[in-house]
Amino acid sequence: MTRKQLFEKIKSKRSYLCVGLDTDPDKIPAHLHQSPDAIWEFNKQIINATREYCVAYKPNTAFYEALGPAGWGIIQKTIDYIGPDHFIIADAKRGDIGNTSRLYARAFFEQLSCDAITVAPYMGEDSVKPFLEFPEKWVIILAHTSNSGAGDFQQLELKSNMPLYEAVVKKSIQWGSPDQLMLVVGATAPDKVAHIRTLAPDHFFLVPGVGAQGGDLEAITYAGINASCGLLVNASRAIIYADNGPDFAEAAAAVAENLRNQMDPLLSNHGL
Amino acid sequence: MTRKQLFEKIKSKRSYLCVGLDTDPDKIPAHLHQSPDAIWEFNKQIINATREYCVAYKPNTAFYEALGPAGWGIIQKTIDYIGPDHFIIADAKRGDIGNTSRLYARAFFEQLSCDAITVAPYMGEDSVKPFLEFPEKWVIILAHTSNSGAGDFQQLELKSNMPLYEAVVKKSIQWGSPDQLMLVVGATAPDKVAHIRTLAPDHFFLVPGVGAQGGDLEAITYAGINASCGLLVNASRAIIYADNGPDFAEAAAAVAENLRNQMDPLLSNHGL
């Protein structure tokens, strides 16, 4: 999916919501465990219930890998079921030496038909470049994450008078244009969202941490929105585990709809 | 596997060699493509041929994920086939927020029965800790990697007068003892191996980059060896693609044996 197509979807759906499919066998409703393929059934119902309110889905590969070989098949079925109308992000946080990253790119872009993959920056340019060679596919670089460990290294001050995450942003936006590279910027630190927006005015940000992790939608929108929205705000647990009874899908739809309804006027306020 | 058990294996086999199973469908011998499960057949023959000369195997998950859902099954069969006499490293370079890293730990330690997994440090402590909760399992943190991109961030100078990789080493060895945490230190920079050895005298290092990437076995051994060896030196392409004809397994065995034969006197020289 191109940046223009993504922006068109955001405008027409009045939403920049991404639904995180962190489907955990220990957390899905008990009644589904009767079905042979409970994770897949759960995903299907969540997708049906939330499709209308979001522009993107983000399956986190860890949750599927933990299921063993069958898990990979469930990611594949889930992605096929979402289809081409949504932007699909493999939240995989990969990154390796060049020849290996090329294989990961093939796995996620060709085998699984994802639009984007999250990539950790620690190994530098040759670990990221192979992902950028696929037309209309995206790399999403971890810049400043939403977890407590973000303080351990990402915020360390460099001799060049900037924190590490700033060096990551400045270097990585030279590797990929706003048409092929996004940045992960956690919702739990709106000041960092604002700061990174000054460094990367045109790149999209994937913003996790709204919901279970406590990020504030309005604050991060004001801090990060740009002329083509430039934000994909992700909520995972707050949506998919909104309820764990038989009406879990309706409950998920209600949370997603509520987020979309908050996003609509925020877009309008910014002339979008 | 415990550190003591690993050290015993190194002493008795006169080897600290790790064989990297980066099995690429485009590089395996043409005659294998006739078999329905060529990657698995290739791995089996490589393992049979090299078992005697190495103490560890390191399948790189990218190569299997690129095969789609079947790939995960091949990793599993490969790991089962290697068995408990070798230290098995999932070269996966994972790392995510705490609840997600826990799932990766389950995938690699419980589902796949690996001894160790490589982890990227960028997301900090809570992304690493869940891997350390599994007894006799290991986390291997990327400290200074063997690729050209290592210069992009790992070597950046911090205000605290050290390069980033040094901060990663100092912090991560507080998270995990030498009985549960290793460090990735690339073979292509023996000076970094020596420097990191002064910072982490007791931790094992996983040293990739010997062979195809040009690292020098003797130089890195002198730089990094300690009283319990403290080194697992990995070669992947140089061993598994030593020849691509019908005798590929014998050729792989010869390269692995040659490396073991170089390691034996290096161990003796250090009283091991």
GROMACS .gro file of C-alpha atoms in nm, chain B residues 85-270:
model
  186
  357ASP     CA    1   2.448  -3.322   2.342
  358HIS     CA    2   2.497  -2.986   2.172
  359PHE     CA    3   2.422  -2.635   2.290
  360ILE     CA    4   2.147  -2.501   2.062
  361ILE     CA    5   2.118  -2.132   1.989
  362ALA     CA    6   1.816  -1.984   1.816
  363ASP     CA    7   1.967  -1.692   1.630
  364ALA     CA    8   1.647  -1.495   1.632
  365LYS     CA    9   1.753  -1.147   1.752
  366ARG     CA   10   1.419  -1.100   1.924
  367GLY     CA   11   1.321  -0.848   2.192
  368ASP     CA   12   0.994  -0.670   2.267
  369ILE     CA   13   0.800  -0.528   2.562
  370GLY     CA   14   0.786  -0.759   2.863
  371ASN     CA   15   0.461  -0.945   2.800
  372THR     CA   16   0.570  -1.013   2.442
  373SER     CA   17   0.926  -1.121   2.519
  374ARG     CA   18   0.775  -1.376   2.756
  375LEU     CA   19   0.593  -1.529   2.459
  376TYR     CA   20   0.913  -1.541   2.255
  377ALA     CA   21   1.084  -1.713   2.546
  378ARG     CA   22   0.810  -1.973   2.551
  379ALA     CA   23   0.838  -2.020   2.173
  380PHE     CA   24   1.211  -2.082   2.175
  381PHE     CA   25   1.271  -2.245   2.513
  382GLU     CA   26   0.956  -2.454   2.553
  383GLN     CA   27   0.822  -2.516   2.204
  384LEU     CA   28   1.159  -2.555   2.033
  385SER     CA   29   1.374  -2.666   2.330
  386CYS     CA   30   1.662  -2.434   2.242
  387ASP     CA   31   1.927  -2.365   2.505
  388ALA     CA   32   1.969  -2.002   2.409
  389ILE     CA   33   1.827  -1.718   2.204
  390THR     CA   34   1.995  -1.405   2.068
  391VAL     CA   35   1.824  -1.082   2.179
  392ALA     CA   36   1.861  -0.722   2.058
  393PRO     CA   37   1.912  -0.478   2.348
  394TYR     CA   38   1.752  -0.160   2.209
  395MET     CA   39   1.430  -0.192   2.413
  396GLY     CA   40   1.614  -0.234   2.743
  397GLU     CA   41   1.574  -0.438   3.058
  398ASP     CA   42   1.207  -0.537   3.050
  399SER     CA   43   1.257  -0.674   2.697
  400VAL     CA   44   1.536  -0.904   2.818
  401LYS     CA   45   1.430  -1.011   3.169
  402PRO     CA   46   1.153  -1.255   3.070
  403PHE     CA   47   1.411  -1.470   2.888
  404LEU     CA   48   1.614  -1.496   3.209
  405GLU     CA   49   1.336  -1.659   3.407
  406PHE     CA   50   1.389  -2.002   3.251
  407PRO     CA   51   1.634  -2.222   3.444
  408GLU     CA   52   1.932  -2.350   3.245
  409LYS     CA   53   1.829  -2.137   2.949
  410TRP     CA   54   2.039  -1.854   2.811
  411VAL     CA   55   2.001  -1.507   2.666
  412ILE     CA   56   2.268  -1.388   2.425
  413ILE     CA   57   2.265  -1.008   2.399
  414LEU     CA   58   2.391  -0.830   2.088
  415ALA     CA   59   2.682  -0.620   2.211
  416HIS     CA   60   2.910  -0.550   1.916
  417THR     CA   61   2.810  -0.721   1.593
  418SER     CA   62   3.023  -0.834   1.299
  419ASN     CA   63   2.851  -0.635   1.024
  420SER     CA   64   2.936  -0.296   0.873
  421GLY     CA   65   2.627  -0.138   1.033
  422ALA     CA   66   2.784  -0.195   1.376
  423GLY     CA   67   2.939   0.149   1.323
  424ASP     CA   68   2.607   0.327   1.290
  425PHE     CA   69   2.492   0.315   1.652
  426GLN     CA   70   2.692   0.060   1.853
  427GLN     CA   71   3.009   0.266   1.833
  428LEU     CA   72   2.852   0.606   1.901
  429GLU     CA   73   3.030   0.783   2.187
  430LEU     CA   74   2.817   0.859   2.490
  431LYS     CA   75   2.850   1.162   2.715
  432SER     CA   76   2.960   0.920   2.986
  433ASN     CA   77   3.278   0.865   2.780
  434MET     CA   78   3.211   0.522   2.643
  435PRO     CA   79   3.071   0.383   2.320
  436LEU     CA   80   2.712   0.259   2.325
  437TYR     CA   81   2.816  -0.107   2.303
  438GLU     CA   82   3.012  -0.063   2.627
  439ALA     CA   83   2.703   0.071   2.802
  440VAL     CA   84   2.508  -0.229   2.668
  441VAL     CA   85   2.769  -0.469   2.806
  442LYS     CA   86   2.790  -0.300   3.146
  443LYS     CA   87   2.416  -0.286   3.193
  444SER     CA   88   2.325  -0.628   3.054
  445ILE     CA   89   2.577  -0.820   3.267
  446GLN     CA   90   2.392  -0.680   3.567
  447TRP     CA   91   2.072  -0.840   3.441
  448GLY     CA   92   2.208  -1.190   3.398
  449SER     CA   93   2.495  -1.385   3.556
  450PRO     CA   94   2.761  -1.570   3.355
  451ASP     CA   95   2.544  -1.879   3.408
  452GLN     CA   96   2.255  -1.743   3.203
  453LEU     CA   97   2.373  -1.456   2.983
  454MET     CA   98   2.621  -1.439   2.698
  455LEU     CA   99   2.720  -1.155   2.468
  456VAL     CA  100   2.745  -1.142   2.089
  457VAL     CA  101   3.081  -0.994   1.997
  458GLY     CA  102   3.170  -1.002   1.628
  459ALA     CA  103   3.494  -1.168   1.515
  460THR     CA  104   3.568  -0.890   1.268
  461ALA     CA  105   3.692  -0.656   1.544
  462PRO     CA  106   3.934  -0.842   1.777
  463ASP     CA  107   4.009  -0.515   1.959
  464LYS     CA  108   3.643  -0.498   2.061
  465VAL     CA  109   3.658  -0.861   2.177
  466ALA     CA  110   3.956  -0.772   2.399
  467HIS     CA  111   3.789  -0.458   2.530
  468ILE     CA  112   3.462  -0.633   2.612
  469ARG     CA  113   3.658  -0.914   2.784
  470THR     CA  114   3.793  -0.654   3.030
  471LEU     CA  115   3.434  -0.544   3.103
  472ALA     CA  116   3.284  -0.893   3.130
  473PRO     CA  117   3.562  -1.127   3.242
  474ASP     CA  118   3.342  -1.431   3.311
  475HIS     CA  119   3.059  -1.421   3.058
  476PHE     CA  120   3.067  -1.639   2.748
  477PHE     CA  121   3.087  -1.459   2.411
  478LEU     CA  122   2.919  -1.587   2.099
  479VAL     CA  123   3.157  -1.476   1.824
  480PRO     CA  124   3.015  -1.479   1.470
  481GLY     CA  125   3.205  -1.362   1.165
  482VAL     CA  126   3.479  -1.623   1.128
  483GLY     CA  127   3.490  -1.752   0.770
  484ALA     CA  128   3.273  -1.572   0.513
  485GLN     CA  129   3.291  -1.246   0.706
  486GLY     CA  130   3.670  -1.260   0.746
  487GLY     CA  131   3.729  -1.288   1.123
  488ASP     CA  132   4.062  -1.438   1.239
  489LEU     CA  133   4.022  -1.733   1.479
  490GLU     CA  134   4.360  -1.701   1.647
  491ALA     CA  135   4.330  -1.325   1.701
  492ILE     CA  136   3.985  -1.345   1.852
  493THR     CA  137   4.082  -1.639   2.070
  494TYR     CA  138   4.380  -1.453   2.219
  495ALA     CA  139   4.156  -1.151   2.269
  496GLY     CA  140   3.866  -1.331   2.432
  497ILE     CA  141   3.954  -1.662   2.594
  498ASN     CA  142   3.908  -1.698   2.970
  499ALA     CA  143   3.942  -1.969   3.237
  500SER     CA  144   3.631  -2.156   3.120
  501CYS     CA  145   3.708  -2.082   2.754
  502GLY     CA  146   3.430  -1.824   2.743
  503LEU     CA  147   3.403  -1.842   2.365
  504LEU     CA  148   3.169  -2.000   2.117
  505VAL     CA  149   3.304  -1.919   1.773
  506ASN     CA  150   3.048  -1.947   1.498
  507ALA     CA  151   3.101  -2.023   1.132
  508SER     CA  152   2.802  -2.064   0.902
  509ARG     CA  153   2.856  -2.018   0.531
  510ALA     CA  154   3.223  -2.126   0.540
  511ILE     CA  155   3.116  -2.468   0.668
  512ILE     CA  156   2.773  -2.544   0.528
  513TYR     CA  157   2.846  -2.414   0.178
  514ALA     CA  158   3.204  -2.541   0.159
  515ASP     CA  159   3.101  -2.733  -0.152
  516ASN     CA  160   2.775  -2.752  -0.341
  517GLY     CA  161   2.818  -3.085  -0.514
  518PRO     CA  162   2.717  -3.432  -0.398
  519ASP     CA  163   3.003  -3.432  -0.145
  520PHE     CA  164   2.887  -3.117   0.035
  521ALA     CA  165   2.863  -3.294   0.372
  522GLU     CA  166   3.218  -3.428   0.356
  523ALA     CA  167   3.341  -3.082   0.255
  524ALA     CA  168   3.154  -2.929   0.552
  525ALA     CA  169   3.306  -3.190   0.782
  526ALA     CA  170   3.654  -3.106   0.655
  527VAL     CA  171   3.615  -2.734   0.725
  528ALA     CA  172   3.467  -2.800   1.070
  529GLU     CA  173   3.742  -3.049   1.150
  530ASN     CA  174   4.005  -2.801   1.039
  531LEU     CA  175   3.861  -2.534   1.268
  532ARG     CA  176   3.849  -2.784   1.557
  533ASN     CA  177   4.213  -2.872   1.485
  534GLN     CA  178   4.306  -2.505   1.509
  535MET     CA  179   4.109  -2.468   1.832
  536ASP     CA  180   4.265  -2.765   2.009
  537PRO     CA  181   4.617  -2.615   2.048
  538LEU     CA  182   4.470  -2.272   2.123
  539LEU     CA  183   4.286  -2.428   2.418
  540SER     CA  184   4.604  -2.608   2.527
  541ASN     CA  185   4.805  -2.286   2.505
  542HIS     CA  186   4.566  -2.140   2.761
   0.00000   0.00000   0.00000
